[in-house]
mmCIF file of C-alpha atoms and ligand atoms in Angstrom:
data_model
loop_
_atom_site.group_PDB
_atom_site.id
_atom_site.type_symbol
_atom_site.label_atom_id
_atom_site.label_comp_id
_atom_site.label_asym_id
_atom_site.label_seq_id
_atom_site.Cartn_x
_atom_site.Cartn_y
_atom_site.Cartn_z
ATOM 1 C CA UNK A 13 -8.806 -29.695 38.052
ATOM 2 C CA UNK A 14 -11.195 -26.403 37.810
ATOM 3 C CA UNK A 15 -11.813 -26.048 33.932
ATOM 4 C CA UNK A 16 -11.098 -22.595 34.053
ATOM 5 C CA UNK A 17 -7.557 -23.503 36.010
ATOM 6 C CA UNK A 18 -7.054 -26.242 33.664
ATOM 7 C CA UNK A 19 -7.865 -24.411 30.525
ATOM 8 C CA UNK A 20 -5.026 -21.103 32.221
ATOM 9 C CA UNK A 21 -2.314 -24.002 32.887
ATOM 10 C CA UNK A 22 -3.078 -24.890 29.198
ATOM 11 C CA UNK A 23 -2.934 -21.578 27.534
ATOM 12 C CA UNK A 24 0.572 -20.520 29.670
ATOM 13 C CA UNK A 25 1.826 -24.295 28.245
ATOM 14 C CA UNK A 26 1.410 -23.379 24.939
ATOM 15 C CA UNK A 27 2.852 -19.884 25.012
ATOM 16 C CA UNK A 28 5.964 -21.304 27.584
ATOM 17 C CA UNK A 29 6.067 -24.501 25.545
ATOM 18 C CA UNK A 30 4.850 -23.777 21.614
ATOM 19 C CA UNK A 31 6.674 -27.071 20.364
ATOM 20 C CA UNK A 32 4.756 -29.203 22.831
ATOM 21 C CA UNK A 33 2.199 -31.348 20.665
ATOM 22 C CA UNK A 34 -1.439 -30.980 21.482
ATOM 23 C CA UNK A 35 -2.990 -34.605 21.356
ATOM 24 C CA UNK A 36 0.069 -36.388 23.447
ATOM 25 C CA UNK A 37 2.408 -33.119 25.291
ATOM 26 C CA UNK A 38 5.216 -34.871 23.881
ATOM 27 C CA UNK A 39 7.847 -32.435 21.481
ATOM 28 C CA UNK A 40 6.471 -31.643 18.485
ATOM 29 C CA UNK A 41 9.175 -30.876 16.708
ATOM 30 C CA UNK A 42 9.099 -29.192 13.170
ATOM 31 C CA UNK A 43 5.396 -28.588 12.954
ATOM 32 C CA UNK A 44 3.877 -26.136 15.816
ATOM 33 C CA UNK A 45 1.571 -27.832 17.632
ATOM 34 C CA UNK A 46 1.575 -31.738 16.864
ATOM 35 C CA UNK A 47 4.325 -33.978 16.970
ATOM 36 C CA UNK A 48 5.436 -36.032 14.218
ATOM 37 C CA UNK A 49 4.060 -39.278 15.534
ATOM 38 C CA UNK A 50 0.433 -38.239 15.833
ATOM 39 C CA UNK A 51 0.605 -36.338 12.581
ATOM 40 C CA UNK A 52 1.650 -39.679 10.572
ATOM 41 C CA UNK A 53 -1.552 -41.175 12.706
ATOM 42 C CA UNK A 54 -4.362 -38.319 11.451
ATOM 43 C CA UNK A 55 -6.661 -39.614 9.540
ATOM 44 C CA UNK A 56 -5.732 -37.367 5.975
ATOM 45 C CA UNK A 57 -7.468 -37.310 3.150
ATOM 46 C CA UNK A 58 -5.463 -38.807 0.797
ATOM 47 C CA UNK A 59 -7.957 -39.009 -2.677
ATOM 48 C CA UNK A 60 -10.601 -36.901 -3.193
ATOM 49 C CA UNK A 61 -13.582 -35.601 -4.807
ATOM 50 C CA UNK A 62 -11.686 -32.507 -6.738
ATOM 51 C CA UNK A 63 -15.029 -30.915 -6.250
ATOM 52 C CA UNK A 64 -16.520 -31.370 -2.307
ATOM 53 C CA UNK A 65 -13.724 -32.772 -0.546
ATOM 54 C CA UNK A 66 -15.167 -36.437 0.245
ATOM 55 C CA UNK A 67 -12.658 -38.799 0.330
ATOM 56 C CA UNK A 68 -12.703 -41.372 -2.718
ATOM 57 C CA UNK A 69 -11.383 -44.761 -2.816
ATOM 58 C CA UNK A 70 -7.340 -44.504 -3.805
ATOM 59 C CA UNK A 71 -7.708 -46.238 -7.384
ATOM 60 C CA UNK A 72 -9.835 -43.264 -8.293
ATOM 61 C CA UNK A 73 -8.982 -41.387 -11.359
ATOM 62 C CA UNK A 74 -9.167 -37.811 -9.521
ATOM 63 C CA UNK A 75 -12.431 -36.824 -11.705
ATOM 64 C CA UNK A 76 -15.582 -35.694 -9.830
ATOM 65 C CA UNK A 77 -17.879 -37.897 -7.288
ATOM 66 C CA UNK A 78 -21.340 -39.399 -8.817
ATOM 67 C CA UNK A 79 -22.759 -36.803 -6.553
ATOM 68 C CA UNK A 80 -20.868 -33.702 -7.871
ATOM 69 C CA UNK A 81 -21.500 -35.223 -11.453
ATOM 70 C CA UNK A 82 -25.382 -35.442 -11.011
ATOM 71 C CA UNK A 83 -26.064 -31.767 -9.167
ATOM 72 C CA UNK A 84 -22.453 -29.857 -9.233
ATOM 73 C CA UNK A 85 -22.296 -27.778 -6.602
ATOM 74 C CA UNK A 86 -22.175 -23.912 -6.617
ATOM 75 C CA UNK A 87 -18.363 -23.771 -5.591
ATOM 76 C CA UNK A 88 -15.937 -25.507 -7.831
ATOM 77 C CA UNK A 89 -13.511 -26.992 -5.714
ATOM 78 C CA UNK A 90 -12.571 -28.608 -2.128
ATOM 79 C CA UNK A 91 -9.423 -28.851 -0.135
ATOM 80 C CA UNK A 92 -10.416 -30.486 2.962
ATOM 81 C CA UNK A 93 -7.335 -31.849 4.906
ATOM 82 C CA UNK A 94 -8.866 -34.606 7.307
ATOM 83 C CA UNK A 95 -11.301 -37.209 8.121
ATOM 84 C CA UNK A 96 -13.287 -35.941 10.719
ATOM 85 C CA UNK A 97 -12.853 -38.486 13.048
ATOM 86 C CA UNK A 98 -10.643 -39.139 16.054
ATOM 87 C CA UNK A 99 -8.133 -37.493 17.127
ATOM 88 C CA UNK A 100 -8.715 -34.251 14.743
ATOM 89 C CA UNK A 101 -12.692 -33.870 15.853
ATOM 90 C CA UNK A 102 -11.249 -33.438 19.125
ATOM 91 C CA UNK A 103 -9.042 -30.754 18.099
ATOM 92 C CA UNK A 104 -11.724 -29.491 16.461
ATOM 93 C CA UNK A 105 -14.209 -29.453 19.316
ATOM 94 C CA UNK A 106 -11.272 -28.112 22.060
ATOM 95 C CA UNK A 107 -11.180 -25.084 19.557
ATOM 96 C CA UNK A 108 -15.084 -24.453 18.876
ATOM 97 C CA UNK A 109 -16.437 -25.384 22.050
ATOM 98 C CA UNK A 110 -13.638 -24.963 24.864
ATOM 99 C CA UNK A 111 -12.540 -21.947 23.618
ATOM 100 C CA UNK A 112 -8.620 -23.042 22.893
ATOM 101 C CA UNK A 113 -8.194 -20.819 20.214
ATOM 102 C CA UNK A 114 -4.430 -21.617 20.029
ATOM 103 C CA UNK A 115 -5.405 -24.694 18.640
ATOM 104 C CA UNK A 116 -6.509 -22.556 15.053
ATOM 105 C CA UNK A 117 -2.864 -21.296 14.066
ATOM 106 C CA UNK A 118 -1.700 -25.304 14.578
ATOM 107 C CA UNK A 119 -4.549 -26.893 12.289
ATOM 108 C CA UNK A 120 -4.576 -23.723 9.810
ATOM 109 C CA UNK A 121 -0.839 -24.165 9.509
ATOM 110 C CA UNK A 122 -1.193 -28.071 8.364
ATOM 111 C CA UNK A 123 -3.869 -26.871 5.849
ATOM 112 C CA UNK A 124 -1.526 -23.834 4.407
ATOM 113 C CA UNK A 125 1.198 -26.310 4.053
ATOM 114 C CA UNK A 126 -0.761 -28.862 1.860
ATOM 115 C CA UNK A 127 -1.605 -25.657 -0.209
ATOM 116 C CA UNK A 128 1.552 -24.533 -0.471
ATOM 117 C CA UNK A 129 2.332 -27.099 -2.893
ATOM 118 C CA UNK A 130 -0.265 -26.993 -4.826
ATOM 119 C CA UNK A 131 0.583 -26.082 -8.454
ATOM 120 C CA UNK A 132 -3.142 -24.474 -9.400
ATOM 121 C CA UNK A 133 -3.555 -20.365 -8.189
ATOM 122 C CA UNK A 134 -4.552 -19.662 -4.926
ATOM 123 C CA UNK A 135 -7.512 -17.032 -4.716
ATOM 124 C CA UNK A 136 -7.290 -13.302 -4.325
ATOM 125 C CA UNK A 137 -9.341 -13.155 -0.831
ATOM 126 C CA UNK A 138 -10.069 -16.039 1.930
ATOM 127 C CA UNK A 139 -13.632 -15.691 3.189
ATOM 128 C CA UNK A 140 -14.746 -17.378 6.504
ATOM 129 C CA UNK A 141 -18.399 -18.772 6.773
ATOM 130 C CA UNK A 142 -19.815 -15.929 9.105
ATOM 131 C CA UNK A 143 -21.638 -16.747 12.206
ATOM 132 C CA UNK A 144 -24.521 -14.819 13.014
ATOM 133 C CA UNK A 145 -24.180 -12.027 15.579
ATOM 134 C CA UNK A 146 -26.124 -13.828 18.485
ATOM 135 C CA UNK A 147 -24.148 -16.926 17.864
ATOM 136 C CA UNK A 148 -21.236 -14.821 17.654
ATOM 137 C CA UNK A 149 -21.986 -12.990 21.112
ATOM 138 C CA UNK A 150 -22.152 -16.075 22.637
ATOM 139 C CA UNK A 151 -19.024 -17.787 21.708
ATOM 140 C CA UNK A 152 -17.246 -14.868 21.611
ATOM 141 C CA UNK A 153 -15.332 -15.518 18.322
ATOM 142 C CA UNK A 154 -15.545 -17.330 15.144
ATOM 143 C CA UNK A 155 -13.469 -20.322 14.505
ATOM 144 C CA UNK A 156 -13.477 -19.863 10.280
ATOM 145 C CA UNK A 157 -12.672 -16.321 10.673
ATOM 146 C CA UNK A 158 -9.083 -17.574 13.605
ATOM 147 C CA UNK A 159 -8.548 -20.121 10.646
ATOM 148 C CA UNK A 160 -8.442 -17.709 7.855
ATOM 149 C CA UNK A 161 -6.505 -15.078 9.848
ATOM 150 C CA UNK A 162 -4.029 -17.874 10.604
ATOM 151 C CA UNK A 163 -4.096 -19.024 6.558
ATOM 152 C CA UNK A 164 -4.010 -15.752 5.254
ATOM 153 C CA UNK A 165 -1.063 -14.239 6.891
ATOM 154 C CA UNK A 166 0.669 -17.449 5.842
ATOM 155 C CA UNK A 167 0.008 -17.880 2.607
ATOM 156 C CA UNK A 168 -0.241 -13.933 2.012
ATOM 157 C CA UNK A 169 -4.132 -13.677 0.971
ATOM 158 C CA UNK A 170 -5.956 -11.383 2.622
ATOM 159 C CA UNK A 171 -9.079 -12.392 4.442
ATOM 160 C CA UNK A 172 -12.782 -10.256 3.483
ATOM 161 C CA UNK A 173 -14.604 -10.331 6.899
ATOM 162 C CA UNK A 174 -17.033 -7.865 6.325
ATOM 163 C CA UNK A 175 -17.468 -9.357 2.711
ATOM 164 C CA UNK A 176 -20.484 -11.506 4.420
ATOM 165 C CA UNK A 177 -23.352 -12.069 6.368
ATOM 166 C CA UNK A 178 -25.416 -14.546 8.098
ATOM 167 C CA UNK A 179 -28.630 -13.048 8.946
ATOM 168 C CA UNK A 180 -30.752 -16.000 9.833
ATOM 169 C CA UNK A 181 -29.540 -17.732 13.423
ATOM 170 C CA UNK A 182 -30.241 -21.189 11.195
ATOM 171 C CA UNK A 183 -29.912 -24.142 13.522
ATOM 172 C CA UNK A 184 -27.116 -26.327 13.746
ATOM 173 C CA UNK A 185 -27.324 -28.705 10.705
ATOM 174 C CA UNK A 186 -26.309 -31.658 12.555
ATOM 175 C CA UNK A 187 -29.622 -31.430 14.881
ATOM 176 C CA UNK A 188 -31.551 -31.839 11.803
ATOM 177 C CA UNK A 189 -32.654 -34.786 9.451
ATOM 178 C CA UNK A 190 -30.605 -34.169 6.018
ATOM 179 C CA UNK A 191 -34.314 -33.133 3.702
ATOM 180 C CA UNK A 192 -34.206 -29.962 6.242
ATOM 181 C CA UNK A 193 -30.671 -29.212 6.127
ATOM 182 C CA UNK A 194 -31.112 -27.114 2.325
ATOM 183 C CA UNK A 195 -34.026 -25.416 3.719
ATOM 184 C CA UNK A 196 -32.904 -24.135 7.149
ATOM 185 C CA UNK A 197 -29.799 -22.609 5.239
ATOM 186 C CA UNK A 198 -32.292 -21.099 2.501
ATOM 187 C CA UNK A 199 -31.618 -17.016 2.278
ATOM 188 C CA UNK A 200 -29.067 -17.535 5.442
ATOM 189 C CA UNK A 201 -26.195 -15.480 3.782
ATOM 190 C CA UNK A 202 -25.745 -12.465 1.560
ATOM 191 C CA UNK A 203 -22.833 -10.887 0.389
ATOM 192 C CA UNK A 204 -22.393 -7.073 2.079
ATOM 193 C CA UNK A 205 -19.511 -5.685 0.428
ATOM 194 C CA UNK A 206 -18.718 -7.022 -3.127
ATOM 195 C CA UNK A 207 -15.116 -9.452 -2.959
ATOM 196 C CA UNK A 208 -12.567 -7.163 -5.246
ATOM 197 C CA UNK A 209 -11.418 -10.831 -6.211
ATOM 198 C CA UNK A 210 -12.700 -12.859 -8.904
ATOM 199 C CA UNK A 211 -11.339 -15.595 -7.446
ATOM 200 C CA UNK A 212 -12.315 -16.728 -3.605
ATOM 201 C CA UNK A 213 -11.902 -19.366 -0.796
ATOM 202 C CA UNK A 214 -14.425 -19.614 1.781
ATOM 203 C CA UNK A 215 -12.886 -20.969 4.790
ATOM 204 C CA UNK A 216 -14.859 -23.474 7.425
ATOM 205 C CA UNK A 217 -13.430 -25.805 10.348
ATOM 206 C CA UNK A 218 -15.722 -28.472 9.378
ATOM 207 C CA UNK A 219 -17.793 -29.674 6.107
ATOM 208 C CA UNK A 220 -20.583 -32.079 6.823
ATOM 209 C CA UNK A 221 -23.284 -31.581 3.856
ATOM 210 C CA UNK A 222 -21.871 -29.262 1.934
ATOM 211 C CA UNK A 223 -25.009 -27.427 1.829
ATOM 212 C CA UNK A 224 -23.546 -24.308 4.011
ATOM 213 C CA UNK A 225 -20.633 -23.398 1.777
ATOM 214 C CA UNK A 226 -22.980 -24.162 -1.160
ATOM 215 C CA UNK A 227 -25.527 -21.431 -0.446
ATOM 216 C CA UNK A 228 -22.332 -18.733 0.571
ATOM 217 C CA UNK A 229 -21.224 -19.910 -2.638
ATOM 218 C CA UNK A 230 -24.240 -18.980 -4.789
ATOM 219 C CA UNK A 231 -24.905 -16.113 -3.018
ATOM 220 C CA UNK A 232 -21.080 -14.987 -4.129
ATOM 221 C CA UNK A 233 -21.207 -16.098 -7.322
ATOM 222 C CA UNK A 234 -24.385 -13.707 -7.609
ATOM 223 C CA UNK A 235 -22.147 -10.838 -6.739
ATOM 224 C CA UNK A 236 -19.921 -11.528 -9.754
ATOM 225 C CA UNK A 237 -17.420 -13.850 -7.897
ATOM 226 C CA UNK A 238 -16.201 -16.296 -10.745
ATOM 227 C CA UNK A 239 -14.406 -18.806 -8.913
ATOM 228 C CA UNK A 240 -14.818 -20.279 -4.986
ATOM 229 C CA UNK A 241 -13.147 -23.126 -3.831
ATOM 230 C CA UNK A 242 -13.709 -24.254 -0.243
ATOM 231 C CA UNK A 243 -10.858 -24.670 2.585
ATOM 232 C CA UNK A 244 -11.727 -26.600 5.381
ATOM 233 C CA UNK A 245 -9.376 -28.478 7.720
ATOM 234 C CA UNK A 246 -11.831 -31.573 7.883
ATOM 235 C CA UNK A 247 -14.664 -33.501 6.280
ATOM 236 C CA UNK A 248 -17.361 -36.109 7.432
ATOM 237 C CA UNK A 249 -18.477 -38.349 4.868
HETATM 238 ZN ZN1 ZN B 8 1.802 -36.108 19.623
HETATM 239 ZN ZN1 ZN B 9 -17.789 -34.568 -5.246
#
């Protein structure tokens, strides 16, 4: 089928059919968007690094990674739901890269409801990692800003997109070897408009490194921001 007929028959699908789950088109039941069968499959996170989000074997005692311990981070904690591995980096990709931006309301939803029950605060403002503008031009949205729309309106934060820029068009960490990764990202954000909150999330599809939300980090802590955590729906490593 024509992608562009395909990717039509798909968008009228999910606004006929919300329910229908998006990895097998079988009802999805409770949660929008995936049934129950391929959520019990996902690859979750189940114990983690309180810190950056990596998954930790179960037995661990919930206290920081050896990594976090030896250079902590500039944000101070990580809820990343998923593995990023099959079938959520396919979600993930379908949304980024195909454009199905219906797919952002189904994985922000899963991430709202894990911190839903969380017993810590949430923060005052959700902050998505900006794009820059020529990236932005040519995708024609940001993912991290549909996510924290999506998160925001459910969990009743509201989102700072103007709080941030990106005004270096830094290349995409995965094309380069991990020593270059800090450096391309070096001076890549400042903050615009000073977050009200004391207290922020900055809000990503996808942590690899860390090293993005680090730097957007420091640069917000710089402004007088006390406290960012990091919301992602998945993490490598
Ligand atoms: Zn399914
Ligand atoms: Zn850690």
């Amino acid at each position: 089928m024509d992608t562009m007929v395909y990717k039509c028959v798909q968008h009228l699908q999910t606004l006929l059919f919300p329910s229908v789950c998006r990895l097998c088109g079988a009802a999805s039941g409770r949660v929008p968007g995936l049934c129950m069968p391929c959520l019990a499959d996902a690859p979750w996170i189940t114990t983690a690094c309180p810190c950056c989000g990596r998954a930790l074997p179960a037995a661990h005692d919930a206290q920081f990674c050896g990594r976090c311990q030896r250079h902590p981070p500039a944000f101070d904690a990580t809820t990343a739901l998923f593995h990023y591995r099959p079938p959520i980096d396919y979600l993930v990709k379908r949304m980024k890269f195909s454009g199905e931006l219906t797919l952002a309301p189904v994985l922000a939803s899963l991430l709202a409801a894990r911190l839903r029950t969380r017993a810590a605060a949430l923060p005052g403002l959700l902050i998505p990692v900006p794009l820059h503008r020529t990236r932005l031009r040519e995708r024609g949205f940001n993912q991290a800003t549909e996510l924290a729309r999506r998160l925001g309106r459910e969990l009743n934060i509201s989102t700072g997109l103007r709080c941030c820029q990106r005004h270096r068009n830094t290349q995409p960490q995965s094309l380069l070897p991990a020593t270059a990764r800090r450096i391309n990202l070096r001076n890549a954000f400042s903050v615009r408009n000073i977050p009200r909150a004391r207290h922020v999330a900055i809000v990503d599809d996808v942590m690899t490194t860390g090293h993005t939300s680090n730097e957007l980090a420091r640069v917000l802590k710089q402004s007088g921001v006390e406290q960012v955590e990091v919301w992602v729906i998945a993490r490598t490593g």
